[in-house]
XYZ file of C-alpha atoms in Angstrom:
446
model
C -9.438 -17.169 3.853
C -6.017 -15.634 4.434
C -5.374 -15.346 0.698
C -8.765 -13.672 0.113
C -8.037 -11.104 2.805
C -4.610 -10.477 1.319
C -5.914 -10.056 -2.194
C -8.463 -7.538 -0.947
C -5.706 -5.531 0.721
C -3.479 -5.738 -2.340
C -6.371 -4.580 -4.505
C -6.776 -1.508 -2.332
C -3.072 -0.735 -2.735
C -3.185 -1.209 -6.506
C -6.331 0.842 -7.008
C -5.249 3.644 -4.736
C -1.904 3.890 -6.482
C -3.698 5.294 -9.512
C -5.273 8.084 -7.538
C -2.247 10.342 -7.797
C -3.046 10.822 -11.469
C -5.872 13.132 -10.379
C -3.357 15.647 -8.992
C -3.875 18.183 -6.235
C -5.477 20.641 -8.657
C -8.448 18.424 -9.451
C -11.941 19.683 -8.664
C -13.263 23.087 -7.544
C -10.592 25.446 -6.250
C -12.536 28.676 -6.743
C -12.695 29.747 -3.117
C -15.758 30.235 -0.959
C -16.778 27.743 1.719
C -14.711 24.584 1.468
C -16.333 21.242 2.258
C -14.053 18.649 3.859
C -15.210 15.039 3.905
C -14.006 12.995 6.864
C -14.574 9.257 7.110
C -14.249 7.698 10.536
C -14.922 4.431 12.366
C -16.004 5.711 15.759
C -19.389 4.461 16.954
C -21.404 4.963 20.151
C -20.004 7.432 22.679
C -16.805 7.764 20.643
C -18.847 8.715 17.598
C -20.713 11.317 19.613
C -17.385 12.793 20.701
C -16.248 12.979 17.054
C -19.487 14.734 16.105
C -19.017 17.238 18.925
C -15.508 18.094 17.734
C -16.762 18.534 14.183
C -19.643 20.756 15.298
C -17.319 22.960 17.347
C -14.927 23.306 14.418
C -17.724 24.114 11.973
C -19.123 26.805 14.277
C -15.728 28.462 14.525
C -15.245 28.342 10.734
C -18.798 29.078 9.570
C -18.892 30.293 5.983
C -15.278 29.243 5.403
C -14.952 25.505 6.103
C -17.540 22.812 6.674
C -16.427 19.355 7.755
C -18.804 16.525 6.925
C -18.017 13.552 9.154
C -19.436 10.176 8.171
C -19.272 6.889 10.069
C -18.100 4.170 7.687
C -18.320 1.134 9.933
C -15.408 -0.779 11.428
C -11.881 -0.224 10.175
C -11.963 -3.063 7.656
C -15.351 -1.879 6.368
C -13.972 1.622 5.903
C -11.040 0.298 3.850
C -13.463 -1.579 1.607
C -15.447 1.605 1.036
C -12.237 3.523 0.392
C -11.463 1.058 -2.384
C -14.888 1.685 -3.938
C -14.457 5.453 -3.643
C -11.194 5.219 -5.579
C -12.885 3.323 -8.377
C -15.466 6.108 -8.655
C -12.841 8.831 -8.052
C -14.875 10.176 -5.131
C -12.438 9.760 -2.264
C -12.845 11.559 1.059
C -10.423 14.293 2.028
C -9.621 12.612 5.319
C -9.980 9.015 6.450
C -9.338 7.309 9.765
C -7.284 4.118 9.363
C -6.225 1.689 12.093
C -2.557 1.518 12.993
C -1.881 -1.767 11.213
C -2.964 -0.199 7.922
C -0.006 2.206 7.996
C 2.264 0.433 5.504
C -0.686 -0.210 3.204
C -1.592 3.495 3.163
C 2.009 4.519 2.483
C 2.247 1.991 -0.334
C -0.797 3.475 -2.078
C 1.236 6.614 -2.854
C -2.149 8.319 -2.782
C -1.820 10.214 0.487
C -0.244 13.472 1.533
C 2.115 13.096 4.477
C 0.927 14.949 7.551
C 4.445 16.315 7.973
C 4.155 18.026 4.574
C 0.835 19.632 5.507
C 1.883 20.657 8.975
C 4.296 23.478 8.149
C 1.998 25.511 5.850
C -0.896 24.927 8.279
C 1.094 26.159 11.259
C 1.168 22.783 12.994
C 4.236 21.902 15.037
C 4.690 18.139 14.635
C 7.045 18.208 17.631
C 3.966 18.645 19.848
C 2.782 15.122 18.967
C 3.731 12.663 21.699
C 6.994 11.020 20.519
C 5.917 7.636 21.876
C 2.913 7.752 19.530
C 4.429 9.598 16.571
C 7.155 6.970 16.108
C 4.634 4.355 14.967
C 3.343 6.517 12.117
C 6.761 7.844 11.112
C 7.838 6.189 7.864
C 10.703 7.341 5.687
C 11.583 9.950 8.264
C 8.171 11.640 7.990
C 5.091 11.604 10.202
C 2.659 10.220 7.646
C -0.668 10.785 9.387
C -2.063 12.569 12.419
C -2.434 10.096 15.301
C -5.981 10.520 16.557
C -7.271 7.776 18.821
C -4.265 6.269 20.561
C -4.405 3.494 23.126
C -1.949 1.287 24.977
C -2.159 -2.271 26.330
C -2.649 -2.349 30.082
C -3.055 -4.967 32.763
C -6.288 -4.513 34.705
C -6.640 -6.460 37.934
C -9.001 -6.859 40.871
C -7.201 -5.458 43.914
C -9.801 -6.892 46.268
C -9.306 -10.370 44.835
C -5.532 -9.960 45.141
C -5.883 -9.193 48.850
C -8.222 -12.160 49.370
C -5.717 -14.470 47.648
C -2.826 -13.214 49.769
C -1.225 -11.347 46.858
C 0.164 -7.844 47.147
C -2.246 -5.555 45.239
C 0.572 -3.057 44.737
C 2.761 -5.629 42.982
C 0.893 -6.815 39.874
C 2.465 -9.329 37.470
C 5.132 -8.015 35.101
C 5.763 -11.172 33.039
C 3.623 -13.900 31.507
C 4.972 -16.381 34.036
C 4.071 -14.121 36.950
C 0.603 -13.652 35.470
C 0.148 -17.420 35.265
C 1.286 -17.911 38.855
C -1.052 -15.205 40.117
C -3.975 -16.502 38.024
C -3.726 -19.937 39.576
C -3.745 -18.464 43.082
C -6.687 -16.214 42.248
C -8.876 -18.988 40.823
C -11.715 -19.978 43.153
C -13.852 -23.109 42.788
C -16.778 -24.428 44.802
C -18.777 -27.600 44.284
C -16.860 -28.460 41.168
C -17.673 -25.090 39.620
C -15.321 -22.164 39.057
C -16.754 -19.083 40.741
C -13.840 -16.835 39.825
C -11.193 -17.386 37.185
C -7.720 -16.073 37.806
C -7.692 -14.287 34.447
C -9.647 -13.711 31.269
C -8.343 -12.818 27.835
C -9.873 -12.611 24.403
C -7.974 -14.199 21.554
C -6.546 -11.046 20.036
C -3.330 -10.900 18.030
C -2.834 -7.319 19.214
C -2.306 -8.566 22.771
C 0.423 -10.901 21.501
C 2.092 -8.194 19.394
C 2.239 -5.922 22.416
C 3.579 -8.599 24.748
C 6.446 -9.326 22.373
C 7.203 -5.612 22.060
C 7.154 -5.226 25.840
C 9.985 -7.745 26.001
C 11.999 -6.197 23.191
C 11.159 -8.945 20.679
C 10.766 -7.799 17.080
C 7.607 -9.043 15.388
C 9.014 -8.936 11.847
C 12.398 -8.617 10.164
C 14.229 -5.536 8.856
C 14.078 -3.947 12.317
C 10.317 -4.395 12.407
C 10.116 -2.974 8.892
C 11.729 0.272 10.035
C 15.061 -0.084 8.231
C 13.789 -1.832 5.096
C 10.858 -3.595 3.502
C 9.532 -6.434 5.672
C 9.966 -9.847 4.030
C 9.138 -12.202 6.919
C 7.647 -12.354 10.392
C 9.787 -13.279 13.361
C 7.477 -15.767 15.048
C 9.648 -18.857 15.498
C 10.999 -17.713 18.860
C 11.022 -19.106 22.403
C 9.168 -15.955 23.497
C 6.166 -16.544 21.251
C 6.084 -20.262 21.977
C 6.156 -19.445 25.681
C 3.245 -17.020 25.382
C 1.075 -19.444 23.443
C 1.884 -22.480 25.605
C 1.330 -20.588 28.855
C -1.973 -19.196 27.575
C -3.163 -22.641 26.516
C -1.990 -24.177 29.792
C -4.010 -21.695 31.842
C -7.120 -22.464 29.836
C -6.559 -26.194 30.218
C -6.182 -26.091 33.996
C -9.185 -23.798 34.399
C -7.317 -20.691 35.566
C -8.074 -18.554 32.517
C -11.542 -17.998 31.104
C -11.515 -18.431 27.330
C -14.075 -16.138 25.676
C -12.824 -16.749 22.162
C -12.216 -13.670 20.039
C -14.819 -11.492 21.733
C -13.170 -8.515 23.418
C -16.458 -7.293 24.848
C -17.048 -10.589 26.661
C -13.571 -10.452 28.194
C -14.123 -6.967 29.596
C -17.605 -7.858 30.822
C -16.336 -10.961 32.653
C -13.704 -8.906 34.449
C -16.130 -6.150 35.421
C -18.587 -8.731 36.759
C -15.898 -10.221 39.001
C -15.801 -13.535 37.104
C -12.051 -13.116 36.487
C -9.407 -11.244 38.454
C -6.895 -10.234 35.745
C -7.586 -8.738 32.330
C -4.962 -7.837 29.683
C -6.780 -5.224 27.616
C -6.674 -1.920 25.788
C -6.614 1.367 27.659
C -9.332 2.618 25.310
C -11.885 1.024 27.664
C -10.305 2.286 30.880
C -13.201 4.582 31.796
C -15.825 1.886 31.181
C -13.882 -0.694 33.175
C -13.355 1.652 36.113
C -17.012 2.706 36.189
C -18.435 -0.749 35.534
C -16.489 -2.664 38.199
C -17.816 -2.909 41.761
C -14.376 -3.522 43.229
C -11.103 -1.641 43.383
C -9.465 -1.879 39.972
C -5.705 -1.834 39.595
C -4.163 -0.565 36.368
C -0.591 -1.542 35.564
C 1.827 -1.611 32.657
C 1.511 -4.548 30.315
C 3.270 -7.873 30.866
C 6.185 -9.184 28.799
C 7.410 -12.716 27.929
C 9.510 -14.594 30.482
C 13.288 -14.153 30.383
C 13.136 -10.802 28.618
C 14.100 -7.269 29.587
C 11.428 -4.579 29.747
C 11.443 -2.554 26.528
C 8.095 -0.922 26.018
C 4.876 -1.166 24.045
C 3.508 0.850 21.130
C 0.195 2.520 20.495
C -2.957 0.932 19.208
C -5.852 2.861 17.724
C -5.825 4.830 14.493
C -4.664 7.930 12.668
C -6.264 10.394 10.246
C -4.814 10.260 6.733
C -5.061 12.977 4.074
C -5.937 11.716 0.618
C -4.261 13.223 -2.440
C -6.068 14.261 -5.608
C -8.178 17.092 -4.163
C -8.141 20.855 -4.847
C -5.457 22.806 -3.031
C -7.960 25.039 -1.254
C -9.835 21.975 -0.036
C -6.612 20.355 1.094
C -5.707 23.505 3.015
C -9.132 23.405 4.670
C -8.557 19.765 5.617
C -5.202 20.734 7.116
C -6.960 23.407 9.181
C -9.255 20.732 10.598
C -6.257 18.537 11.373
C -4.709 21.504 13.175
C -7.833 21.705 15.319
C -7.804 17.947 16.025
C -4.173 18.299 17.129
C -4.928 21.187 19.494
C -4.643 20.790 23.257
C -8.313 21.600 23.851
C -9.628 19.166 21.232
C -7.349 16.361 22.368
C -8.107 17.031 26.023
C -11.833 16.791 25.330
C -11.406 13.696 23.159
C -9.343 11.883 25.793
C -11.702 12.838 28.616
C -14.760 11.633 26.710
C -13.344 8.390 25.359
C -10.415 7.136 27.417
C -7.977 7.411 24.531
C -4.544 8.920 25.154
C -4.058 12.613 24.310
C -1.782 12.594 21.253
C -0.280 16.028 21.875
C 1.754 16.807 24.968
C -0.075 20.009 25.901
C -3.440 18.201 26.093
C -2.420 16.586 29.373
C -2.681 20.044 30.950
C -6.072 20.878 29.435
C -8.964 21.506 31.797
C -11.053 18.610 30.463
C -8.273 16.062 30.854
C -7.150 17.347 34.255
C -10.697 17.084 35.588
C -10.867 13.493 34.353
C -7.533 12.570 35.919
C -8.694 14.098 39.191
C -11.580 11.594 39.190
C -9.706 8.718 37.546
C -5.966 9.075 38.301
C -5.229 5.950 36.280
C -6.129 7.849 33.096
C -2.578 9.180 33.089
C -0.974 5.728 33.061
C -1.425 4.668 29.394
C 0.233 7.836 28.128
C 3.053 7.425 30.616
C 3.554 3.819 29.500
C 4.065 4.901 25.888
C 6.151 7.903 26.893
C 8.630 5.795 28.832
C 8.940 3.032 26.222
C 12.456 2.530 24.917
C 13.158 3.972 21.481
C 13.714 0.640 19.788
C 12.442 -1.137 16.695
C 10.508 -3.585 18.870
C 8.626 -0.826 20.670
C 7.820 0.955 17.398
C 5.572 -1.783 16.044
C 5.937 -3.838 12.862
C 5.350 -2.164 9.497
C 4.162 -4.419 6.694
C 1.353 -4.346 4.207
C -0.244 -7.562 5.443
C -0.372 -6.683 9.144
C -4.182 -7.139 9.265
C -3.800 -10.648 7.870
C -0.900 -11.395 10.220
C -3.049 -10.426 13.186
C -5.798 -12.757 11.989
C -3.283 -15.570 11.525
C -1.956 -15.044 15.052
C -5.523 -15.427 16.299
C -5.701 -18.738 14.423
C -2.451 -19.899 16.042
C -3.515 -19.114 19.597
C -6.983 -20.549 19.105
C -5.783 -23.808 17.546
C -3.373 -24.453 20.427
C -5.929 -23.528 23.106
C -8.444 -25.911 21.555
C -5.830 -28.678 21.384
C -5.956 -28.942 17.599
C -2.206 -28.590 17.191
C 0.986 -27.852 19.103
C 2.438 -24.363 19.417
C 5.459 -25.411 17.330
C 3.311 -26.715 14.489
C 0.902 -23.772 14.526
C 3.658 -21.146 14.619
C 5.696 -22.802 11.862
C 2.673 -23.114 9.574
C 1.564 -19.559 10.346
C 4.994 -18.084 9.688
C 5.178 -19.853 6.325
C 1.714 -18.664 5.294
C 2.461 -15.049 6.160
C 5.833 -15.172 4.359
C 3.993 -16.154 1.195
C 1.426 -13.386 1.706
C 4.170 -10.809 2.281
C 5.973 -11.839 -0.906
C 2.792 -11.584 -2.976
C 1.895 -8.221 -1.444
C 5.361 -6.747 -1.942
C 5.294 -7.832 -5.575
C 1.879 -6.195 -6.028
C 3.266 -2.829 -4.928
C 6.453 -3.144 -6.966
C 8.789 -4.210 -4.173
């Protein structure tokens, strides 16, 4: 399974690499109304917010630019369709790609760096939140416009904390503290657990962020920031501690295991079935509205025996594809300029719960009204803003990050289910990813 996923990713890189042959002068560049195709992966309320932004932009640019936004399914589905569009030479102008696809997109050599578009379009890249921009900065350039940014947070039931004799203003800051609190928060009656101390979905992103929070680099070459990644850095006491503690909590009944279903984890917390939830800030609004108890929102936890460093953003960015007419590319840049405006980002953040990616958006009317109702909306952005400027808190860059995340899920799950030890699972996983990295790097000429 891992090899099939890798080969699919490598195929995308190989196919996209040929796109540059089209050149920026391909297609109609005769003027008139320019149509900009924008592929995204936002469904539900988030999709409605995207459509609203597009409609507002199109109204303001009627007769000059028309953006056609199309939902392409989940991130992996969108990448598959991008591959097909390259084969038919019908790529979109803009495409939303999740953060772990960053190295893959750079390796295609079929994109136009956002930093190169920004100047002519009148976009000041310095307005992008530094704590978010650093993830997408490769080779000294901001490669794509961060769009939907999130941060890992620790949600907790303040009422349950009070009932358990815990200070609701002092949430856990380490994995060990989380485990200790979870055991105190667990309530059983008649041989049945009525409230678990914690709930967590098996999600490699949660592990990546916990390591970053403790200053632990996920992969070598300074997390791929000073050179091409050749191996993951998993054989560490920090990762073994995370996995063993997680499995131990499940075994003693203090942590509710919902498998890999993020939705079930959030639902269990909101229903009061579990008192602590490590989760993405992207669902902050839903969690606050859906919980019938006082919800605490705190910075994410880090491994034991580490010093606080800081986390990095989740979410996705909007990439500009090469090989389109210059006039069309300029029109796409104009849309990116709008997406990076304070008003657009303020609206987007208020409607979705994502972090405003430009500094001025925090002062927009829409975002300020939201913060007035939900003060905790300001916390995810602050968490990223105060993160140390280190390789660990910048996130790992490598072409097989999607596969590495899947493999981390396999590691955690196998240990939780008692199929193998943490040592065995981590060693096997690290070896498998090293092989995948080597094959991928070779496929892109590295």
